[in-house]
PDB file of C-alpha atoms and ligand atoms in Angstrom:
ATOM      1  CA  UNK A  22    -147.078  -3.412  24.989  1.00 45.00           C
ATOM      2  CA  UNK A  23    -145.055  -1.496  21.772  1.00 45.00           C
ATOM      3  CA  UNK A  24    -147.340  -2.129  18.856  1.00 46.00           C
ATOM      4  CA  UNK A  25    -145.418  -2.888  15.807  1.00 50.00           C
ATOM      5  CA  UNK A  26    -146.232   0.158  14.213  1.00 50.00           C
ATOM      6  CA  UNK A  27    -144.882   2.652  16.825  1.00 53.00           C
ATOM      7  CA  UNK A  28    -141.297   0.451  16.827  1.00 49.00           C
ATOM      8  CA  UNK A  29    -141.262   0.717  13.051  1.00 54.00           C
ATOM      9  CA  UNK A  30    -141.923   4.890  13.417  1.00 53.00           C
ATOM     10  CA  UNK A  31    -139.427   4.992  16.308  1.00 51.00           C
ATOM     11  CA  UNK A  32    -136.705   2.707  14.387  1.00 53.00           C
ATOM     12  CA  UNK A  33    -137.060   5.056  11.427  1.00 52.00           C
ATOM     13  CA  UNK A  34    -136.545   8.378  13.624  1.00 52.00           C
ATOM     14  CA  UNK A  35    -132.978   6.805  15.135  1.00 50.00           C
ATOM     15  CA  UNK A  36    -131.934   6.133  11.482  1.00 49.00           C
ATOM     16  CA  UNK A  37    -132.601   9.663  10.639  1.00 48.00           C
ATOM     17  CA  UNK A  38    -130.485  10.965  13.428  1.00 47.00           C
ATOM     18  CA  UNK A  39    -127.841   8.661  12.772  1.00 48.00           C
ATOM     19  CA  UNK A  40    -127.875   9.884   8.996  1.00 48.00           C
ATOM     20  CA  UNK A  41    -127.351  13.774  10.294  1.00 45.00           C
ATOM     21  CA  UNK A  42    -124.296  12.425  12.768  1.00 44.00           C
ATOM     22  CA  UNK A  43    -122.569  10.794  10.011  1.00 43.00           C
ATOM     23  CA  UNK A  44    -123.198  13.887   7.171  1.00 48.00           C
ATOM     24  CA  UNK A  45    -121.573  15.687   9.854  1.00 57.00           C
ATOM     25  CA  UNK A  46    -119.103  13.961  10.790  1.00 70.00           C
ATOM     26  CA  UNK A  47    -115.729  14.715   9.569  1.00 89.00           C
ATOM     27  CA  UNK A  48    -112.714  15.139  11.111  1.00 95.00           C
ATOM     28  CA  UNK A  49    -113.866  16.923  13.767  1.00 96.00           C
ATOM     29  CA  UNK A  50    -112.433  17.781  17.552  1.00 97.00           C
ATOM     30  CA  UNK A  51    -113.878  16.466  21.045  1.00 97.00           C
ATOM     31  CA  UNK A  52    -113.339  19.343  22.989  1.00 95.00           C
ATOM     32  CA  UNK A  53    -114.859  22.135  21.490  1.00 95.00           C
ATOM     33  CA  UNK A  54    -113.684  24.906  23.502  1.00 97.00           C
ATOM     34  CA  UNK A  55    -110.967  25.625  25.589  1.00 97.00           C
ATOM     35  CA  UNK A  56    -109.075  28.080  28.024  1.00 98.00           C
ATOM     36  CA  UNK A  57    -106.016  30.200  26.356  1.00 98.00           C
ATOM     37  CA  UNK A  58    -102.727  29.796  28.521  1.00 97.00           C
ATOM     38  CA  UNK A  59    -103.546  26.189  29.044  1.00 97.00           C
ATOM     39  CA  UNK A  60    -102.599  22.840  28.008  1.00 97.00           C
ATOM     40  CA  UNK A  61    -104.875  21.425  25.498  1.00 98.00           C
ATOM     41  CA  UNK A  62    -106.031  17.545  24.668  1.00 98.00           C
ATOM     42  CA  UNK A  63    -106.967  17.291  21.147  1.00 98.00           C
ATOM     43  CA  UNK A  64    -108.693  14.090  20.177  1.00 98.00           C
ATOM     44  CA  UNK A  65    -109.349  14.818  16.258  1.00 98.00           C
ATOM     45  CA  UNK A  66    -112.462  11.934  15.590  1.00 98.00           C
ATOM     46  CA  UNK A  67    -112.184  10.633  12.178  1.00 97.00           C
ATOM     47  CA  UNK A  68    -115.453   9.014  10.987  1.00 95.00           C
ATOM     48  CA  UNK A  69    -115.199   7.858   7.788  1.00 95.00           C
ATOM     49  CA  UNK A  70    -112.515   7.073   4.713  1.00 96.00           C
ATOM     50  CA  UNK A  71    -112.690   8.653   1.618  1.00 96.00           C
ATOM     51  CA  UNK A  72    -116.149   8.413  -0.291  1.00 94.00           C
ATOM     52  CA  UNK A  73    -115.743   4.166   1.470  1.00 95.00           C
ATOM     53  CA  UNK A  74    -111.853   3.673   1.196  1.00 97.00           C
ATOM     54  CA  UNK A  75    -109.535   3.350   3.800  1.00 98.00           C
ATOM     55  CA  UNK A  76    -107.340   5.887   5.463  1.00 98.00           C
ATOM     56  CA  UNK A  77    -103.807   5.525   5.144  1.00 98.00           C
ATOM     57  CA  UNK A  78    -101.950   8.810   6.629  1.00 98.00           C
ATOM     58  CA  UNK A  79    -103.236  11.719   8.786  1.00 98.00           C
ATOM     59  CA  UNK A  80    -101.741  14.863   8.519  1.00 98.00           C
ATOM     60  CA  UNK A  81    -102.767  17.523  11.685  1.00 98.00           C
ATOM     61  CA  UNK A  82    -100.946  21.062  10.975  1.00 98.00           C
ATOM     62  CA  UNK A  83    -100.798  23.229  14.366  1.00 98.00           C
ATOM     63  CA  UNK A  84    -101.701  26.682  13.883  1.00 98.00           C
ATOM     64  CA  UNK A  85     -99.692  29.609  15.493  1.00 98.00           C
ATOM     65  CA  UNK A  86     -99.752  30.404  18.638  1.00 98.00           C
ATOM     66  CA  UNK A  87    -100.115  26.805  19.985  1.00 98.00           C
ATOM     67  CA  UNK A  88     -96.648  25.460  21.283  1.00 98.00           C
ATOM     68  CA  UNK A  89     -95.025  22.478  22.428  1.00 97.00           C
ATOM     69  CA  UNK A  90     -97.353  19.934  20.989  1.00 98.00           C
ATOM     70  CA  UNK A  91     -96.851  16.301  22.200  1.00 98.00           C
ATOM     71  CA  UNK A  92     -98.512  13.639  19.828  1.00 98.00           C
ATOM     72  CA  UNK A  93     -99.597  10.301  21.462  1.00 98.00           C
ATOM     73  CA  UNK A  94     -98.372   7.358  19.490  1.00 97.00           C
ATOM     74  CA  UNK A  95    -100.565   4.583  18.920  1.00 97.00           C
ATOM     75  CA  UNK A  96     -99.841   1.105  18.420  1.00 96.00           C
ATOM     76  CA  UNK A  97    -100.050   0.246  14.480  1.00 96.00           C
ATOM     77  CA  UNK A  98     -99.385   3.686  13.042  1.00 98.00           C
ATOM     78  CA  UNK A  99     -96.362   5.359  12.121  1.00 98.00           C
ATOM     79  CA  UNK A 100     -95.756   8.886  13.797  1.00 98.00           C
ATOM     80  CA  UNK A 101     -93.903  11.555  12.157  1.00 98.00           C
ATOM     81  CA  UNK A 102     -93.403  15.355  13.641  1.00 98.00           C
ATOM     82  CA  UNK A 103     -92.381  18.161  11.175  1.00 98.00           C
ATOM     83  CA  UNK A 104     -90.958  21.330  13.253  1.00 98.00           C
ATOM     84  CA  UNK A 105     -90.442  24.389  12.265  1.00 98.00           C
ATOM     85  CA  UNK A 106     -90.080  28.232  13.483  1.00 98.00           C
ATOM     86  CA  UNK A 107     -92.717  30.035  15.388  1.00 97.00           C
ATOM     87  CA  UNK A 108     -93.977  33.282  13.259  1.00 96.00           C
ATOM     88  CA  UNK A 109     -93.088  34.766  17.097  1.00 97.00           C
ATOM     89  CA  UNK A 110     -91.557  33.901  20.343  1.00 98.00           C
ATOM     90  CA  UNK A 111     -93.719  32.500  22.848  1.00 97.00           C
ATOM     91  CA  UNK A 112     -93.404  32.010  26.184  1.00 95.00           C
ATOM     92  CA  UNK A 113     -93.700  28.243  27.813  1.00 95.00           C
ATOM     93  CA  UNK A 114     -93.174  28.457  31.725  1.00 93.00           C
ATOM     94  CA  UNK A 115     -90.561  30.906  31.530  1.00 94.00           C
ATOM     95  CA  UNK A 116     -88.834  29.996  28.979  1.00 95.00           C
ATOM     96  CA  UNK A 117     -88.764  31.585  25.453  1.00 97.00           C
ATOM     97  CA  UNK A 118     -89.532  29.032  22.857  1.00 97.00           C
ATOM     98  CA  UNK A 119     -89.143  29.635  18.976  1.00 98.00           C
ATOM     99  CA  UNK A 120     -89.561  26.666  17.275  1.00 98.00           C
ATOM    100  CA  UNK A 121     -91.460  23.252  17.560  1.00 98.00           C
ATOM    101  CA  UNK A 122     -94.024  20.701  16.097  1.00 98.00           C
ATOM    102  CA  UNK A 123     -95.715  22.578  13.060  1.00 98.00           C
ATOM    103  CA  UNK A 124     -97.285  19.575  11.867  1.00 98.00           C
ATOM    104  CA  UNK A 125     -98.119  15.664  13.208  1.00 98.00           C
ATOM    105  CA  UNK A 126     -98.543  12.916  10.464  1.00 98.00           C
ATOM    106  CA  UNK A 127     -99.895   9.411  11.532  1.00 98.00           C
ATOM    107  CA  UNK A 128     -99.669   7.105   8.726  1.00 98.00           C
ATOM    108  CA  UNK A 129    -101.291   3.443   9.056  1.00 98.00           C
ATOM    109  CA  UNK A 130    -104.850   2.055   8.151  1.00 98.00           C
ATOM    110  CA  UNK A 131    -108.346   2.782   9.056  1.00 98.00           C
ATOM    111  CA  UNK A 132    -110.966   0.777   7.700  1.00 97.00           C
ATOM    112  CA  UNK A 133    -114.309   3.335   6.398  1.00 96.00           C
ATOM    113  CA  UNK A 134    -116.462   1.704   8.602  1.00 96.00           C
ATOM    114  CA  UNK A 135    -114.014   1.649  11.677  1.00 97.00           C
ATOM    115  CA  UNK A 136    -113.846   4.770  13.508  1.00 97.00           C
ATOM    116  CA  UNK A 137    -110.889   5.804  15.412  1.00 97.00           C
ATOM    117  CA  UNK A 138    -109.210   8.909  17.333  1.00 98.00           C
ATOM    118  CA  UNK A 139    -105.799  10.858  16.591  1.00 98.00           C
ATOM    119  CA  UNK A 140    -104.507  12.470  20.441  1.00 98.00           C
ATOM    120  CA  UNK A 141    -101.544  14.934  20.937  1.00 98.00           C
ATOM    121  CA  UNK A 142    -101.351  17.493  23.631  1.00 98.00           C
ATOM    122  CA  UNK A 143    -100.265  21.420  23.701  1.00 98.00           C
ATOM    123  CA  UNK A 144    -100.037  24.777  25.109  1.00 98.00           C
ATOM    124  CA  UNK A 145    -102.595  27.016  24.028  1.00 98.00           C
ATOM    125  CA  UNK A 146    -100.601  30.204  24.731  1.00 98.00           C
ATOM    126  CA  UNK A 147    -101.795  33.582  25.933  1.00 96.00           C
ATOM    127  CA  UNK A 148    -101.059  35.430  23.172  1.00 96.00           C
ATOM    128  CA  UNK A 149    -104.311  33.476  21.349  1.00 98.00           C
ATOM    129  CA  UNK A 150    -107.667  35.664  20.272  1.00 97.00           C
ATOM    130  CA  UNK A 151    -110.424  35.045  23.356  1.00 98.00           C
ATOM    131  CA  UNK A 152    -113.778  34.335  21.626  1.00 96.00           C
ATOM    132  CA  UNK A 153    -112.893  33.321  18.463  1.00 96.00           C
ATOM    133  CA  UNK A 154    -112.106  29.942  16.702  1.00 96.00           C
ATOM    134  CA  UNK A 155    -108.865  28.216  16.931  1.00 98.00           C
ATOM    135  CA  UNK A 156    -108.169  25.900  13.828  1.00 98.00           C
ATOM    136  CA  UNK A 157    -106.194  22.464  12.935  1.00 98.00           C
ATOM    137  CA  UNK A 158    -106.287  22.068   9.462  1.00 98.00           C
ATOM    138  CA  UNK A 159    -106.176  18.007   8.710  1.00 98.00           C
ATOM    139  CA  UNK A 160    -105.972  16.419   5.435  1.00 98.00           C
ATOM    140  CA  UNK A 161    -106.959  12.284   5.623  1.00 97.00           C
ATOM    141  CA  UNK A 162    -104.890  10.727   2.521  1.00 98.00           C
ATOM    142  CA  UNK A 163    -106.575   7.580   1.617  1.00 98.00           C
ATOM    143  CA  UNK A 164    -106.429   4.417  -0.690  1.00 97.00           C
ATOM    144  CA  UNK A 165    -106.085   5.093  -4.447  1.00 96.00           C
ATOM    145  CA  UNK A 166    -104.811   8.691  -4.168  1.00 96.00           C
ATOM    146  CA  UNK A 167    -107.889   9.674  -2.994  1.00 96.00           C
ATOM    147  CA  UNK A 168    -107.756  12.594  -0.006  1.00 97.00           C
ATOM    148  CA  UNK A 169    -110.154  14.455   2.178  1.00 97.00           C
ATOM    149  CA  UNK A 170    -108.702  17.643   3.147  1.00 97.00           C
ATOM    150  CA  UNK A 171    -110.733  19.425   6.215  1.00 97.00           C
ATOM    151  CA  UNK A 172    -109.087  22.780   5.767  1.00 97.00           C
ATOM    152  CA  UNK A 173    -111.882  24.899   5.221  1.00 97.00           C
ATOM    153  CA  UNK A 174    -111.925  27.796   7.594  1.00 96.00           C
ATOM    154  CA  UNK A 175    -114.890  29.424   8.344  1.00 94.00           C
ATOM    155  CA  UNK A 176    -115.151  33.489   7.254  1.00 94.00           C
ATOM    156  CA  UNK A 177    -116.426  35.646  10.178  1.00 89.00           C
ATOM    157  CA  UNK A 178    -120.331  35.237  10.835  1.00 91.00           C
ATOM    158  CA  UNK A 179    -119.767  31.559   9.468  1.00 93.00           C
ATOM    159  CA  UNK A 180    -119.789  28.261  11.345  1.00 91.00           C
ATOM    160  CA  UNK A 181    -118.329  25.221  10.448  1.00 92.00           C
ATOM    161  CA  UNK A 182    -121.591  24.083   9.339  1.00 92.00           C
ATOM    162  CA  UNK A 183    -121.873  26.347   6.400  1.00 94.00           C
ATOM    163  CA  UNK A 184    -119.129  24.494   4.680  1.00 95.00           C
ATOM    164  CA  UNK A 185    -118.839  20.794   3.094  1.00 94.00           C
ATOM    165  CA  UNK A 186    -114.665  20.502   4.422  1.00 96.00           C
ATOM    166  CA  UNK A 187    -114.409  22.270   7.611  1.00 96.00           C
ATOM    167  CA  UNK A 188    -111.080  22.225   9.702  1.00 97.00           C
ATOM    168  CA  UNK A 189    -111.260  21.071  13.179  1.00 97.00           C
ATOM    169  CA  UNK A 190    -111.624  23.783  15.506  1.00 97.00           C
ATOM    170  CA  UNK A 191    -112.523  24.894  18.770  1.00 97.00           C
ATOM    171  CA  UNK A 192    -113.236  28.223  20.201  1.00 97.00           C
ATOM    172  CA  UNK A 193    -110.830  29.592  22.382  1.00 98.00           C
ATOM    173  CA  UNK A 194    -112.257  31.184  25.882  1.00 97.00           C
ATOM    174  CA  UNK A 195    -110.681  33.153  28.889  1.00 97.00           C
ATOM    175  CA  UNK A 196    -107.527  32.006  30.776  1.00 95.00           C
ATOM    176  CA  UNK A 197    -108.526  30.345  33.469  1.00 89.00           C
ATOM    177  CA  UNK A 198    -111.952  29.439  32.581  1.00 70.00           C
ATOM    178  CA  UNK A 199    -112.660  25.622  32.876  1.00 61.00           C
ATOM    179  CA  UNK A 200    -116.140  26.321  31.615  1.00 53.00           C
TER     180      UNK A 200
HETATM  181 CU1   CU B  28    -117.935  13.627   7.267  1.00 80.96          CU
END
């Protein structure tokens, strides 16, 4: 039989744990890494509004080297693409491509203590750094002017970890490795 005491020690572990999650959670990506010359899923995770007030708009800005970039709409939210020129050419299944999405902005309203997730898909091309960190710098507008902007990107020998806005990011591995 679980004595009272040893629920009340175990309760207070699972709030601790859920205390770390939460500090940490952000806007953040589900797939951490991924294969260069690939198409990509990005599910940014948003867990919370700004300091408890709802999130309005979600701006996602695609960083170079990551090409035709589909957004998934979802029912209730507005979705806007900005395009713009490459800083290159790029090469999508043979043909050359200059120009596309730049940045994805989902405007509509999440509740702070609803969670929800933002999806759009692309080609990671080959021209991307193996082993490092790929980012998606995302700013969450909110109610009252308020904003959080996750567009912190980590110096080299840092971690996402060592700073309090961090951009999404994942780390970018070998073609052809589904790790
Ligand atoms: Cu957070």
């Amino acid at each position: 039989m679980l004595s009272r005491s040893r629920f009340g020690a175990f309760g207070a572990a699972i709030v601790a744990v859920l205390f770390t999650t939460a500090a940490r959670a952000h806007a953040t990506l589900e797939g951490e890494e991924a294969p260069i010359n690939s198409t990509y899923k990005a599910v940014i995770r948003v867990g919370h509004g700004c300091e408890g007030l709802p999130t309005l708009k979600l701006r996602v800005r695609i960083p170079e080297g990551v090409v035709a970039v589909k957004p998934m709409p979802k029912p209730g939210w507005t979705l806007e693409t900005v395009k713009a020129s490459y800083g290159q050419s790029y090469d999508y299944f043979g043909t050359p491509v200059t120009e596309g999405v730049r940045e994805i902005v989902w405007t509509g309203k999440l509740l702070d203590e609803h969670y929800d997730e933002f999806v759009f898909r692309a080609r990671l091309t080959d021209r991307l750094p193996v082993g490092e960190m790929l980012y998606f710098p995302t700013v969450q507008e909110c109610e009252g002017g308020k904003a959080e902007r996750w567009i912190e990107i980590p110096a080299v020998g840092k971690s996402a970890d060592d700073y309090e806005y961090p951009a999404p990011g994942l780390k970018l591995l070998p073609a052809g490795d589904r790790h």
